[in-house]
CSV table of C-alpha atoms in Angstrom, one decimal:
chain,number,residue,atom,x,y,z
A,1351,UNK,CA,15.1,-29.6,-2.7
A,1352,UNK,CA,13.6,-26.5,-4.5
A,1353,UNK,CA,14.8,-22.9,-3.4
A,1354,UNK,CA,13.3,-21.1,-0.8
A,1355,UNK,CA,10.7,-18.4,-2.1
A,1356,UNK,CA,9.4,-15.2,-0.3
A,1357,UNK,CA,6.5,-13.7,-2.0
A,1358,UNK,CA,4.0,-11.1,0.4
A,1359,UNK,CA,1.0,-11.7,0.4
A,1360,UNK,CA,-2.0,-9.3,0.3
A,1361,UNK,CA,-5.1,-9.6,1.6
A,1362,UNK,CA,-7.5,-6.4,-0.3
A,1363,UNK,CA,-11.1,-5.0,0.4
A,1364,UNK,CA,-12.3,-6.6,-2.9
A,1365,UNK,CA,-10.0,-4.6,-5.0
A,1366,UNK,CA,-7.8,-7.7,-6.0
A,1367,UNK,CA,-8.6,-7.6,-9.6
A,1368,UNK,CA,-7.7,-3.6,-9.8
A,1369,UNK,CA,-4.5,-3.8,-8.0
A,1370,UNK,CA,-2.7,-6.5,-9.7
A,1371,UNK,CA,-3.6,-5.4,-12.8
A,1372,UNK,CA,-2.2,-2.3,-12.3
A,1373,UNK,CA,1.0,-3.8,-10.5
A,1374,UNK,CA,1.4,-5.6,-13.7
A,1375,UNK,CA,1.7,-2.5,-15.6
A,1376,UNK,CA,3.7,-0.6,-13.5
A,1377,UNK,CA,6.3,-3.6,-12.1
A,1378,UNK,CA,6.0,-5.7,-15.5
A,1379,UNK,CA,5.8,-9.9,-15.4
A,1380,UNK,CA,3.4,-12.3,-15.5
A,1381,UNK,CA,-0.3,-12.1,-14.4
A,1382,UNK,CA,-2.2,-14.8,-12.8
A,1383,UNK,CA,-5.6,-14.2,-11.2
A,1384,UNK,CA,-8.3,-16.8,-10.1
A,1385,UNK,CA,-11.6,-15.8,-8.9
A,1386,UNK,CA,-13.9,-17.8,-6.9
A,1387,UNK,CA,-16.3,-18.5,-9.7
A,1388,UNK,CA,-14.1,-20.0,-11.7
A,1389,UNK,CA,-14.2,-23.1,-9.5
A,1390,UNK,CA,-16.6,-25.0,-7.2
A,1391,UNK,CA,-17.2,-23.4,-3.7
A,1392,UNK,CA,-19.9,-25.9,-2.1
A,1393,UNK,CA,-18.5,-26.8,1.1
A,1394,UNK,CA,-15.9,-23.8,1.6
A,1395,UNK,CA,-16.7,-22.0,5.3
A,1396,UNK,CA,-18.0,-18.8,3.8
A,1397,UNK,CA,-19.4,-18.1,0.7
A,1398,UNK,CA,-17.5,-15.7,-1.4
A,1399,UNK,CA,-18.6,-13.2,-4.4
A,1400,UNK,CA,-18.3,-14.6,-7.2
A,1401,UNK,CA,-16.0,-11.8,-9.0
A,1402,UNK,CA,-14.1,-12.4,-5.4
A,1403,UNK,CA,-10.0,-12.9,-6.3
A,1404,UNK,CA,-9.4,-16.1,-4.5
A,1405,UNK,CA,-5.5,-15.8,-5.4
A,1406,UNK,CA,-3.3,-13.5,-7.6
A,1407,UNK,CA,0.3,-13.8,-8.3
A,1408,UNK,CA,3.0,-11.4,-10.1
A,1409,UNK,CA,5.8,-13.1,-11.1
A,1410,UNK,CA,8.6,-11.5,-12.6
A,1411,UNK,CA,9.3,-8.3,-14.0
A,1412,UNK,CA,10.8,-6.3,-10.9
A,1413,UNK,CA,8.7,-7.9,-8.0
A,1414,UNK,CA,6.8,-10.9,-7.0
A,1415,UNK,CA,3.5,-10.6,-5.3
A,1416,UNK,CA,0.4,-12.6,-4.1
A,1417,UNK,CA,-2.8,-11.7,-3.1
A,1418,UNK,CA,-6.6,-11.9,-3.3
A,1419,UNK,CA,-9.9,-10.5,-1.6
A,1420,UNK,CA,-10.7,-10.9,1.9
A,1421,UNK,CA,-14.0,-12.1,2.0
A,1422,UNK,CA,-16.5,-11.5,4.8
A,1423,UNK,CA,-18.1,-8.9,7.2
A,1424,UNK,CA,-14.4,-7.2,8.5
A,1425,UNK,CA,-12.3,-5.9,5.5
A,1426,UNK,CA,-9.1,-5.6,6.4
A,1427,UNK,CA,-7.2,-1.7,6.0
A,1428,UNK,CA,-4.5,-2.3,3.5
A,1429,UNK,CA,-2.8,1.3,4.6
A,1430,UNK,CA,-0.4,1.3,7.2
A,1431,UNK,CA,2.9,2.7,7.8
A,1432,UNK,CA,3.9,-0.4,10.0
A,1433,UNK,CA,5.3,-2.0,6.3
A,1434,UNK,CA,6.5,-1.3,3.0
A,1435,UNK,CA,7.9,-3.2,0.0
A,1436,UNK,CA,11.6,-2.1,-0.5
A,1437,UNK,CA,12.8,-2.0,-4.7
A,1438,UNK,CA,16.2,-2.4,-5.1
A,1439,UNK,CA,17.2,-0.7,-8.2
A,1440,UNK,CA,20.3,-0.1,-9.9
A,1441,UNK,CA,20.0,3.7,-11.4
A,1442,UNK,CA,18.2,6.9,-10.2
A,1443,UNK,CA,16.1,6.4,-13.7
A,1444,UNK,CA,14.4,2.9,-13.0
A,1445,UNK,CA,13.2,4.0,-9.8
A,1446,UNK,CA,12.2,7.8,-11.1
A,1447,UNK,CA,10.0,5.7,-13.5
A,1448,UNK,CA,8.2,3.5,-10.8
A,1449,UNK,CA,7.6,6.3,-8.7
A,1450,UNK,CA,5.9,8.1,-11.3
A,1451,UNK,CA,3.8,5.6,-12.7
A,1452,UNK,CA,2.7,4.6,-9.2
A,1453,UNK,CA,2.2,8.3,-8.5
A,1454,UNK,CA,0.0,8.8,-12.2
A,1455,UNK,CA,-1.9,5.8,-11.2
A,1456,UNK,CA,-3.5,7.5,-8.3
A,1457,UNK,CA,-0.3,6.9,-5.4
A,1458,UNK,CA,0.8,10.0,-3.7
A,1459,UNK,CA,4.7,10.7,-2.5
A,1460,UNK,CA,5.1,9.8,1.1
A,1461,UNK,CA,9.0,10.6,1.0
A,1462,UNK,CA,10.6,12.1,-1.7
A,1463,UNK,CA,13.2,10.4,-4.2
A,1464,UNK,CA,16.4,12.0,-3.0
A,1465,UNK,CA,19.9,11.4,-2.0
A,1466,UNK,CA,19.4,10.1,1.6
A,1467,UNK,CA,21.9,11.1,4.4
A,1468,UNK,CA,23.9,7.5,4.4
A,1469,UNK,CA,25.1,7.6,0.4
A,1470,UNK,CA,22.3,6.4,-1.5
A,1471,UNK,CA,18.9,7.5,-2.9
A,1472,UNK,CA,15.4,6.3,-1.4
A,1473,UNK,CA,11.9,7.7,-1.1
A,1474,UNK,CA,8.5,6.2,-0.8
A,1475,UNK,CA,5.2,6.3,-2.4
A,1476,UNK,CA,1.7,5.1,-0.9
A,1477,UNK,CA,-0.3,3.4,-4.2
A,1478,UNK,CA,-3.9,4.4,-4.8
A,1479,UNK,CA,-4.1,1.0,-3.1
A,1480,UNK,CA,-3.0,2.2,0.0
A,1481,UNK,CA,0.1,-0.3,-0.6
A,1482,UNK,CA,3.8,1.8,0.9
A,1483,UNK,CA,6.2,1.5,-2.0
A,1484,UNK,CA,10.0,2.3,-1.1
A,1485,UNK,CA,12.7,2.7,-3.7
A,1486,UNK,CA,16.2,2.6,-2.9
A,1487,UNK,CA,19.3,3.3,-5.7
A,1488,UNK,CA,22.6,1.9,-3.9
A,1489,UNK,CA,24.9,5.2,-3.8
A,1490,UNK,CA,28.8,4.8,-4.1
A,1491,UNK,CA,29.4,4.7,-0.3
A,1492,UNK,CA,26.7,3.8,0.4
A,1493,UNK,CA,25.6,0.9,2.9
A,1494,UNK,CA,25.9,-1.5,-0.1
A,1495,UNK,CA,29.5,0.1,-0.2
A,1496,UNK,CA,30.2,0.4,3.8
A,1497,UNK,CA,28.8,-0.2,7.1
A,1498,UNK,CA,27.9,2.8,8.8
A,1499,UNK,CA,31.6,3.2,10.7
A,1500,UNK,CA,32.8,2.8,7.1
A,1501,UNK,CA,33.8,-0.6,7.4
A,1502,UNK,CA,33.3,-3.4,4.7
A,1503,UNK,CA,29.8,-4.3,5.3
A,1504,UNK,CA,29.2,-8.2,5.9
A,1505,UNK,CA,26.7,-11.0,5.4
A,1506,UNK,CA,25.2,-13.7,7.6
């Protein structure tokens, strides 16, 4: 039986194309992206641009991704602060370098980088996208290290 997966998916105002190009320079890996015209749509329910991204997918590098354009009348708002995509890195650095090539690409610092009350750094960025990026750097004692009461943390 093959490995369970988890890969978000996005669903853009026809900006498909732009975004996962630029995730791919920022994040790294490997670039898929099929657009409608590239195969036959007679028959579908709806009848989507051409240029449209049908799907996208980033694989590798230091995040997996899916996507595509929504098609039709309502496009969906991809800015919310109800989500965000949390980056696990190992050192201050990594993440100080995907913060500021999200943030030179057009993002804007929602929480700065810092060293957070409970022992390790985080902060957030929003991507030109609208997309909330959050970065986290496990500190020493931090919840990587120790539950919040200091104990050894555990895992289901």
């Amino acid at each position: 039986m093959a490995s369970p997966t988890f890969a978000p998916y996005i669903s853009f105002p026809g900006t498909a194309d732009e975004a996962f190009r630029h995730y791919a320079d920022v994040f790294g890996g490997e670039l898929q992206i099929t657009h409608y015209g590239a195969f036959p749509t007679e028959g579908f329910p709806f009848q989507p641009p051409q240029d449209a991204v049908a799907h996208a997918e980033l694989h590798g590098g230091r995040i997996t991704l899916t996507g595509g354009d929504a098609v039709g009348p309502d496009q969906p708002v991809v800015s919310s602060d109800v989500y965000s995509f949390l980056i696990g890195l190992e050192t201050t650095a990594e993440a100080n370098a995907l913060i500021d090539a999200l943030v030179s690409g057009g993002g804007r610092v929602a929480m700065p980088f810092a060293l957070a009350p409970w022992g390790d750094h985080y902060g957030q960025v929003t991507d030109r996208f609208g997309v909330l990026w959050a970065f986290v750097v496990p500190g020493e004692h931090g919840p990587s290290a120790a539950g919040a009461d200091g104990s050894s943390a555990e895992t289901a």
